[in-house]
Tab-separated table of C-alpha atoms in Angstrom:
chain	number	residue	atom	x	y	z
A	1	SER	CA	64.490	-25.044	-94.794
A	2	LYS	CA	62.150	-23.181	-92.487
A	3	SER	CA	58.534	-22.815	-93.628
A	4	ALA	CA	57.302	-19.216	-93.975
A	5	GLN	CA	55.610	-17.906	-90.838
A	6	PRO	CA	52.569	-15.583	-91.142
A	7	SER	CA	53.217	-12.013	-90.095
A	8	PRO	CA	51.646	-10.602	-86.898
A	9	VAL	CA	49.433	-8.354	-89.037
A	10	ALA	CA	48.064	-11.336	-90.965
A	11	ILE	CA	47.354	-13.192	-87.722
A	12	PHE	CA	45.490	-10.156	-86.320
A	13	LEU	CA	43.370	-9.692	-89.457
A	14	SER	CA	42.520	-13.392	-89.570
A	15	GLY	CA	41.390	-13.331	-85.926
A	16	ALA	CA	39.309	-10.170	-86.438
A	17	ALA	CA	37.554	-11.711	-89.437
A	18	SER	CA	36.719	-14.848	-87.445
A	19	ALA	CA	35.303	-12.797	-84.563
A	20	THR	CA	33.178	-10.743	-86.941
A	21	ALA	CA	31.797	-13.866	-88.600
A	22	LEU	CA	30.950	-15.310	-85.192
A	23	LEU	CA	29.085	-12.142	-84.164
A	24	VAL	CA	27.101	-12.087	-87.413
A	25	PHE	CA	26.177	-15.743	-86.956
A	26	PHE	CA	25.092	-15.182	-83.350
A	27	TYR	CA	22.961	-12.156	-84.200
A	28	THR	CA	21.201	-13.765	-87.154
A	29	ALA	CA	20.577	-16.941	-85.161
A	30	THR	CA	18.986	-15.192	-82.213
A	31	ALA	CA	17.358	-12.028	-83.530
A	32	GLY	CA	13.694	-12.173	-84.488
A	33	PRO	CA	11.592	-9.727	-86.463
A	34	ALA	CA	9.966	-6.966	-84.438
A	35	TRP	CA	6.847	-7.327	-86.571
A	36	PRO	CA	5.694	-10.671	-87.995
A	37	THR	CA	7.055	-11.103	-91.505
A	38	ALA	CA	5.409	-12.728	-94.491
A	39	THR	CA	7.025	-16.038	-93.564
A	40	THR	CA	6.560	-16.092	-89.795
A	41	GLU	CA	3.419	-16.512	-87.746
A	42	PHE	CA	3.045	-16.380	-83.993
A	43	ALA	CA	1.566	-19.433	-82.347
A	44	PRO	CA	-0.622	-19.450	-79.210
A	45	GLN	CA	0.822	-20.144	-75.796
A	46	GLY	CA	2.215	-23.637	-75.448
A	47	SER	CA	3.189	-24.043	-79.100
A	48	GLN	CA	6.065	-22.856	-81.253
A	49	ALA	CA	6.211	-20.084	-83.807
A	50	VAL	CA	5.775	-21.650	-87.239
A	51	ALA	CA	7.819	-20.666	-90.300
A	52	ARG	CA	5.949	-21.084	-93.572
A	53	PRO	CA	6.921	-20.309	-97.138
A	54	ALA	CA	5.367	-17.239	-98.684
A	55	SER	CA	3.446	-19.402	-101.163
A	56	ALA	CA	1.674	-21.177	-98.314
A	57	LEU	CA	0.443	-17.859	-96.999
A	58	ALA	CA	-0.564	-16.396	-100.335
A	59	THR	CA	-4.049	-17.864	-100.111
A	60	LYS	CA	-4.536	-16.041	-96.784
A	61	ALA	CA	-3.772	-12.586	-98.187
A	62	SER	CA	-7.239	-11.310	-97.371
A	63	SER	CA	-7.221	-12.447	-93.727
A	64	PRO	CA	-7.389	-9.797	-90.953
A	65	THR	CA	-3.895	-10.652	-89.701
A	66	ASN	CA	-2.303	-10.257	-93.111
A	67	ALA	CA	-4.198	-7.018	-93.670
A	68	VAL	CA	-2.556	-5.730	-90.497
A	69	LEU	CA	0.862	-6.813	-91.737
A	70	ARG	CA	0.429	-5.068	-95.068
A	71	SER	CA	-0.766	-1.848	-93.460
A	72	THR	CA	2.112	-1.728	-90.992
A	73	ARG	CA	5.079	-2.336	-93.282
A	74	ILE	CA	5.649	1.422	-93.342
A	75	SER	CA	6.702	1.102	-89.688
A	76	GLN	CA	9.852	-0.722	-90.753
A	77	THR	CA	11.002	1.896	-93.255
A	78	GLY	CA	13.559	4.607	-92.548
A	79	GLY	CA	13.074	6.918	-89.627
A	80	ASP	CA	14.097	10.263	-91.112
A	81	ASP	CA	10.606	11.522	-91.889
A	82	ALA	CA	8.346	14.149	-90.310
A	83	PHE	CA	7.083	11.785	-87.605
A	84	ALA	CA	10.592	10.675	-86.622
A	85	ARG	CA	11.728	14.296	-86.451
A	86	MET	CA	8.725	15.112	-84.253
A	87	LEU	CA	9.665	12.313	-81.877
A	88	ARG	CA	13.193	13.683	-81.602
A	89	ARG	CA	11.823	17.104	-80.663
A	90	ALA	CA	9.299	15.748	-78.168
A	91	ALA	CA	11.373	13.051	-76.465
A	92	MET	CA	12.696	13.374	-72.925
A	93	GLU	CA	16.378	12.893	-72.154
A	94	ASP	CA	15.765	9.193	-71.558
A	95	ARG	CA	14.025	8.928	-74.968
A	96	THR	CA	10.526	8.653	-73.506
A	97	VAL	CA	7.592	10.069	-75.435
A	98	ILE	CA	4.106	10.636	-74.057
A	99	MET	CA	1.412	9.996	-76.653
A	100	THR	CA	-2.332	10.517	-76.791
A	101	SER	CA	-4.848	10.427	-79.634
A	102	VAL	CA	-7.880	12.498	-80.564
A	103	ASN	CA	-10.494	12.742	-83.265
A	104	GLU	CA	-12.290	15.943	-84.223
A	105	ALA	CA	-14.968	15.534	-81.552
A	106	TRP	CA	-12.418	14.991	-78.774
A	107	ALA	CA	-10.166	17.834	-79.981
A	108	ALA	CA	-12.903	20.448	-80.394
A	109	GLU	CA	-12.668	23.626	-78.339
A	110	GLY	CA	-13.856	22.929	-74.796
A	111	SER	CA	-13.722	19.166	-75.307
A	112	LEU	CA	-11.472	16.442	-73.903
A	113	LEU	CA	-8.157	17.695	-75.297
A	114	ASP	CA	-8.524	21.071	-73.562
A	115	SER	CA	-9.311	19.467	-70.202
A	116	PHE	CA	-6.466	16.972	-70.653
A	117	LEU	CA	-3.907	19.739	-71.240
A	118	GLU	CA	-5.366	21.855	-68.428
A	119	SER	CA	-4.745	19.041	-65.950
A	120	PHE	CA	-0.994	19.332	-66.603
A	121	ARG	CA	-1.120	23.050	-65.871
A	122	VAL	CA	-2.896	22.610	-62.521
A	123	GLY	CA	-0.997	19.456	-61.543
A	124	LEU	CA	1.952	19.417	-59.173
A	125	ASN	CA	5.247	20.043	-61.011
A	126	ILE	CA	4.174	18.373	-64.248
A	127	SER	CA	3.500	21.330	-66.567
A	128	HIS	CA	6.889	20.748	-68.208
A	129	LEU	CA	5.706	17.335	-69.430
A	130	VAL	CA	3.371	18.951	-71.982
A	131	LYS	CA	6.295	19.581	-74.338
A	132	HIS	CA	6.931	15.830	-74.409
A	133	ILE	CA	3.398	14.928	-75.570
A	134	VAL	CA	2.731	13.873	-79.154
A	135	VAL	CA	-0.951	14.211	-80.007
A	136	VAL	CA	-2.056	11.800	-82.720
A	137	ALA	CA	-4.881	13.269	-84.784
A	138	MET	CA	-7.201	10.681	-86.312
A	139	ASP	CA	-8.630	13.080	-88.909
A	140	GLU	CA	-7.951	16.443	-90.551
A	141	GLY	CA	-10.262	18.377	-88.215
A	142	ALA	CA	-8.460	17.053	-85.161
A	143	LEU	CA	-5.113	17.968	-86.721
A	144	ARG	CA	-6.171	21.573	-87.325
A	145	ARG	CA	-7.456	21.988	-83.783
A	146	CYS	CA	-4.390	20.274	-82.282
A	147	ARG	CA	-2.008	22.574	-84.131
A	148	ALA	CA	-3.855	25.554	-82.702
A	149	VAL	CA	-3.119	24.525	-79.104
A	150	HIS	CA	-0.092	22.183	-79.131
A	151	PRO	CA	3.320	21.979	-80.859
A	152	HIS	CA	3.524	18.225	-81.586
A	153	CYS	CA	0.614	16.955	-83.707
A	154	HIS	CA	0.686	14.033	-86.135
A	155	LEU	CA	-2.018	12.900	-88.549
A	156	LEU	CA	-2.578	9.143	-88.532
A	157	LEU	CA	-4.360	7.671	-91.519
A	158	PRO	CA	-6.658	4.795	-90.464
A	159	ASP	CA	-5.916	1.168	-91.292
A	160	VAL	CA	-9.292	0.895	-93.041
A	161	ASP	CA	-9.702	2.821	-96.300
A	162	GLY	CA	-12.504	5.372	-96.228
A	163	LEU	CA	-12.997	5.176	-92.451
A	164	ASP	CA	-14.269	8.434	-90.934
A	165	LEU	CA	-12.811	8.817	-87.438
A	166	SER	CA	-13.940	12.393	-86.826
A	167	GLY	CA	-17.164	11.878	-84.857
A	168	ALA	CA	-17.880	10.885	-81.284
A	169	LYS	CA	-17.940	7.161	-82.000
A	170	SER	CA	-20.479	5.052	-80.162
A	171	TYR	CA	-18.766	2.590	-77.874
A	172	MET	CA	-17.983	-0.821	-79.428
A	173	THR	CA	-19.353	0.021	-82.889
A	174	LYS	CA	-17.249	-1.111	-85.845
A	175	ASP	CA	-15.953	2.442	-86.410
A	176	TYR	CA	-15.018	2.694	-82.730
A	177	LEU	CA	-13.077	-0.571	-82.908
A	178	ASP	CA	-11.272	0.476	-86.078
A	179	LEU	CA	-10.351	3.752	-84.372
A	180	VAL	CA	-8.796	2.181	-81.278
A	181	TRP	CA	-6.936	-0.473	-83.278
A	182	SER	CA	-5.508	2.092	-85.708
A	183	LYS	CA	-3.351	3.524	-82.908
A	184	LEU	CA	-1.284	0.378	-82.377
A	185	ARG	CA	0.398	0.626	-85.770
A	186	LEU	CA	1.900	3.999	-84.891
A	187	GLN	CA	2.760	2.955	-81.344
A	188	HIS	CA	4.684	0.011	-82.746
A	189	ARG	CA	6.698	2.345	-84.939
A	190	VAL	CA	7.623	4.491	-81.918
A	191	LEU	CA	9.259	1.432	-80.367
A	192	LEU	CA	11.054	0.537	-83.598
A	193	LEU	CA	12.512	4.044	-83.709
A	194	GLY	CA	14.022	3.470	-80.267
A	195	TYR	CA	11.719	5.517	-78.033
A	196	ASN	CA	10.046	4.445	-74.805
A	197	LEU	CA	6.302	4.979	-75.136
A	198	LEU	CA	3.919	6.192	-72.451
A	199	PHE	CA	0.484	6.132	-74.031
A	200	THR	CA	-2.386	7.896	-72.275
A	201	ASP	CA	-5.981	8.266	-73.367
A	202	VAL	CA	-7.086	11.867	-73.685
A	203	ASP	CA	-9.777	11.375	-71.010
A	204	VAL	CA	-7.080	10.968	-68.340
A	205	ALA	CA	-6.433	13.835	-65.922
A	206	TRP	CA	-2.769	14.121	-64.883
A	207	PHE	CA	-2.119	15.640	-61.437
A	208	ARG	CA	1.263	14.186	-60.407
A	209	ASP	CA	4.032	12.541	-62.388
A	210	PRO	CA	2.964	8.879	-62.778
A	211	ARG	CA	6.415	7.784	-63.953
A	212	VAL	CA	7.458	7.299	-60.321
A	213	HIS	CA	5.162	4.231	-60.384
A	214	ILE	CA	6.877	2.735	-63.455
A	215	THR	CA	9.724	0.342	-62.707
A	216	ALA	CA	12.628	-0.413	-65.027
A	217	ALA	CA	12.299	-4.082	-64.073
A	218	ALA	CA	9.121	-4.462	-66.150
A	219	ASP	CA	8.839	-4.439	-69.926
A	220	ILE	CA	5.238	-3.210	-69.886
A	221	THR	CA	3.592	-1.198	-67.125
A	222	THR	CA	-0.152	-0.721	-67.350
A	223	SER	CA	-2.905	0.872	-65.314
A	224	SER	CA	-5.642	-1.298	-63.869
A	225	ASP	CA	-9.404	-1.205	-64.052
A	226	PHE	CA	-9.394	-3.584	-61.099
A	227	TYR	CA	-6.239	-4.037	-59.019
A	228	PHE	CA	-6.014	-6.805	-56.419
A	229	GLY	CA	-2.897	-5.807	-54.482
A	230	ASP	CA	-0.002	-7.515	-56.271
A	231	PRO	CA	1.589	-5.536	-59.128
A	232	ASP	CA	2.919	-8.732	-60.751
A	233	ASP	CA	-0.379	-10.638	-60.603
A	234	LEU	CA	-1.652	-11.277	-64.127
A	235	GLY	CA	-5.099	-11.645	-62.586
A	236	ASN	CA	-5.327	-7.844	-62.363
A	237	TYR	CA	-7.545	-6.311	-65.031
A	238	PRO	CA	-5.482	-3.968	-67.230
A	239	ASN	CA	-6.566	-0.681	-68.704
A	240	THR	CA	-4.442	0.037	-71.750
A	241	GLY	CA	-5.583	3.660	-71.820
A	242	PHE	CA	-2.505	4.262	-69.679
A	243	ILE	CA	0.349	1.958	-70.629
A	244	TYR	CA	4.141	2.184	-70.808
A	245	PHE	CA	6.416	0.234	-73.157
A	246	LYS	CA	10.196	0.167	-72.922
A	247	ALA	CA	11.871	0.453	-76.322
A	248	THR	CA	13.016	-3.140	-76.750
A	249	ALA	CA	12.744	-5.677	-79.559
A	250	ARG	CA	10.842	-7.931	-77.183
A	251	ASN	CA	8.203	-5.247	-76.619
A	252	ALA	CA	7.957	-4.578	-80.352
A	253	ARG	CA	7.240	-8.273	-80.872
A	254	ALA	CA	4.693	-8.184	-78.045
A	255	MET	CA	2.878	-5.266	-79.648
A	256	ALA	CA	2.876	-7.013	-83.011
A	257	TYR	CA	1.451	-10.161	-81.402
A	258	TRP	CA	-1.210	-8.046	-79.690
A	259	HIS	CA	-2.255	-6.413	-82.952
A	260	ALA	CA	-2.315	-9.724	-84.834
A	261	ALA	CA	-4.506	-11.234	-82.084
A	262	ARG	CA	-7.359	-8.965	-83.181
A	263	ALA	CA	-8.211	-11.611	-85.789
A	264	ARG	CA	-8.979	-14.047	-82.948
A	265	PHE	CA	-11.299	-11.558	-81.233
A	266	PRO	CA	-12.769	-9.567	-84.168
A	267	GLU	CA	-15.585	-7.903	-82.254
A	268	ASN	CA	-13.535	-6.642	-79.323
A	269	HIS	CA	-11.326	-3.640	-78.583
A	270	ASP	CA	-7.591	-3.627	-77.961
A	271	GLN	CA	-7.881	-3.638	-74.165
A	272	PHE	CA	-10.107	-6.728	-74.115
A	273	VAL	CA	-7.673	-8.553	-76.396
A	274	PHE	CA	-4.669	-7.509	-74.284
A	275	ASN	CA	-6.374	-8.946	-71.217
A	276	GLU	CA	-7.109	-12.193	-73.075
A	277	ILE	CA	-3.520	-12.660	-74.302
A	278	LYS	CA	-1.544	-11.196	-71.368
A	279	ARG	CA	-0.448	-14.656	-70.205
A	280	GLU	CA	0.620	-15.539	-73.736
A	281	LEU	CA	2.699	-12.343	-73.866
A	282	ALA	CA	4.326	-13.180	-70.539
A	283	ALA	CA	5.186	-16.729	-71.583
A	284	PRO	CA	7.902	-17.840	-74.038
A	285	PRO	CA	8.733	-17.141	-76.787
A	286	ILE	CA	7.859	-13.470	-76.167
A	287	GLY	CA	8.318	-13.466	-72.390
A	288	VAL	CA	7.604	-9.857	-71.440
A	289	ARG	CA	7.216	-8.879	-67.803
A	290	ILE	CA	3.928	-7.048	-67.274
A	291	ARG	CA	3.458	-4.923	-64.171
A	292	PHE	CA	0.232	-3.318	-62.955
A	293	VAL	CA	0.063	0.041	-61.179
A	294	ASP	CA	-1.987	0.328	-57.995
A	295	SER	CA	-5.278	2.067	-58.782
A	296	LYS	CA	-4.781	4.219	-55.678
A	297	HIS	CA	-2.133	6.072	-57.679
A	298	VAL	CA	-2.931	5.672	-61.375
A	299	SER	CA	-6.659	5.588	-60.940
A	300	GLY	CA	-9.960	5.489	-62.778
A	301	PHE	CA	-13.669	5.450	-62.136
A	302	CYS	CA	-13.845	1.639	-62.217
A	303	GLN	CA	-11.835	1.569	-58.953
A	304	LEU	CA	-11.327	5.165	-57.891
A	305	GLY	CA	-8.613	6.147	-55.448
A	306	ARG	CA	-10.103	8.267	-52.678
A	307	ASP	CA	-6.911	9.771	-51.247
A	308	LEU	CA	-5.911	12.845	-53.253
A	309	ASN	CA	-2.547	12.834	-51.481
A	310	ARG	CA	-1.659	9.690	-53.437
A	311	ILE	CA	-3.394	10.291	-56.775
A	312	ALA	CA	-1.227	10.732	-59.878
A	313	THR	CA	-3.805	10.338	-62.655
A	314	VAL	CA	-7.549	9.772	-62.954
A	315	HIS	CA	-9.047	8.062	-65.998
A	316	MET	CA	-12.711	8.381	-66.975
A	317	THR	CA	-13.089	4.590	-67.094
A	318	CYS	CA	-16.379	2.710	-66.711
A	319	CYS	CA	-17.943	5.772	-68.330
A	320	ILE	CA	-19.581	5.643	-71.757
A	321	GLY	CA	-20.269	8.658	-73.938
A	322	LEU	CA	-18.326	11.816	-74.736
A	323	GLU	CA	-20.690	14.107	-72.814
A	324	ASN	CA	-20.492	11.992	-69.670
A	325	LYS	CA	-16.701	11.733	-69.825
A	326	LEU	CA	-16.266	15.453	-70.431
A	327	HIS	CA	-18.664	16.397	-67.624
A	328	ASP	CA	-16.831	14.302	-65.041
A	329	LEU	CA	-13.355	15.150	-66.337
A	330	ARG	CA	-14.083	18.846	-65.817
A	331	ARG	CA	-15.395	18.154	-62.306
A	332	VAL	CA	-12.311	16.111	-61.403
A	333	VAL	CA	-10.064	18.970	-62.516
A	334	GLU	CA	-12.176	21.401	-60.466
A	335	ASP	CA	-11.893	19.144	-57.409
A	336	TRP	CA	-8.128	19.063	-57.852
A	337	ARG	CA	-8.009	22.856	-58.048
A	338	ARG	CA	-9.923	23.003	-54.783
A	339	TYR	CA	-7.510	20.489	-53.233
A	340	VAL	CA	-4.305	22.363	-54.182
A	341	SER	CA	-5.792	25.705	-53.068
A	342	ARG	CA	-6.007	24.535	-49.467
A	343	PRO	CA	-3.118	24.773	-46.951
A	344	GLN	CA	-0.711	21.873	-46.909
A	345	TRP	CA	-1.712	20.806	-43.395
A	346	GLU	CA	-5.330	20.532	-44.508
A	347	ARG	CA	-4.404	18.509	-47.589
A	348	ARG	CA	-2.295	16.142	-45.511
A	349	ALA	CA	-5.223	15.534	-43.175
A	350	GLY	CA	-6.989	13.809	-46.049
A	351	LYS	CA	-10.280	15.618	-45.572
A	352	ILE	CA	-10.470	17.002	-49.137
A	353	GLY	CA	-11.812	14.525	-51.649
A	354	TRP	CA	-13.856	14.080	-54.781
A	355	ARG	CA	-17.375	15.375	-55.144
A	356	PHE	CA	-19.714	12.559	-56.095
A	357	GLU	CA	-23.023	14.433	-56.134
A	358	GLY	CA	-24.066	15.415	-59.637
A	359	GLY	CA	-21.476	13.257	-61.353
A	360	LYS	CA	-22.348	11.227	-64.417
A	361	CYS	CA	-20.034	8.272	-63.854
A	362	ILE	CA	-17.885	8.980	-60.795
A	363	HIS	CA	-18.786	6.766	-57.853
């Protein structure tokens, strides 16, 4: 007698189940955690990531790296909270969010935040970008002031318990370092929530849309303190006060690696560490492509672009102290106002430039 043949429906369901199992296997075999887990550590360039049992790491619970991991676990929780809702309101159509951060001193009336926002108003066709900015307040005073002048303000609690981030921190003091490192935890969460991140320091004047200098071919696009002509040359010196991350798992892992690397350079700020590990980030297993923007366009005082016809942003780099930064930021905005007030033929001639006399840091 004939053996029973399976029905077409049974054959279809069997094939679908096999395909699903294959997809699950492939995903779990290739996907890695966006943030280092309790059982995974990143290894330096040239070695492999090492998996260790939780018990082997228990004795290292007080290490700086593990302190970072504990403080950032909130970034992997659900996204339907006030911050996630703020991102949805602020995001552009392509899911890009502009982010800056302020403490009470920087947000005070007449301080850096006011000049930062003013630059968007006097810039060329960029005033609409203000509604896409999320201002991260590092203390309660900054939050109150931000809410008085801007719709998207978020309070970030510092990684270090009891840390007061409200004052004008002296450059490279411990409080200053804790302040700048606290931002990376929130930036990492932005990527995990699926948003592209364009982070800008608040002492950056925006005059044209700098996104035209960001290419989709790169994972990370950063400004340069010193740019040597090739955007793909890792020998350029980055300035992470203007940096763009595409929302990818690879970039989330890169940011986690960057944050964890603080333990290797405990007395240095995030930008110094990024410069030290940029080749490690570009190499396997992370393998991000880092691209540098020409300082003639996305500029700063370390290597200032002279041609205002090409300038998109100006950062108060190589300038220490709130008073000095604020003085020169106001002057740069005034110079831009003078530039845009002149006839187009005169602007194109390139005769209108920055004023250097009387500046604190501009040179």
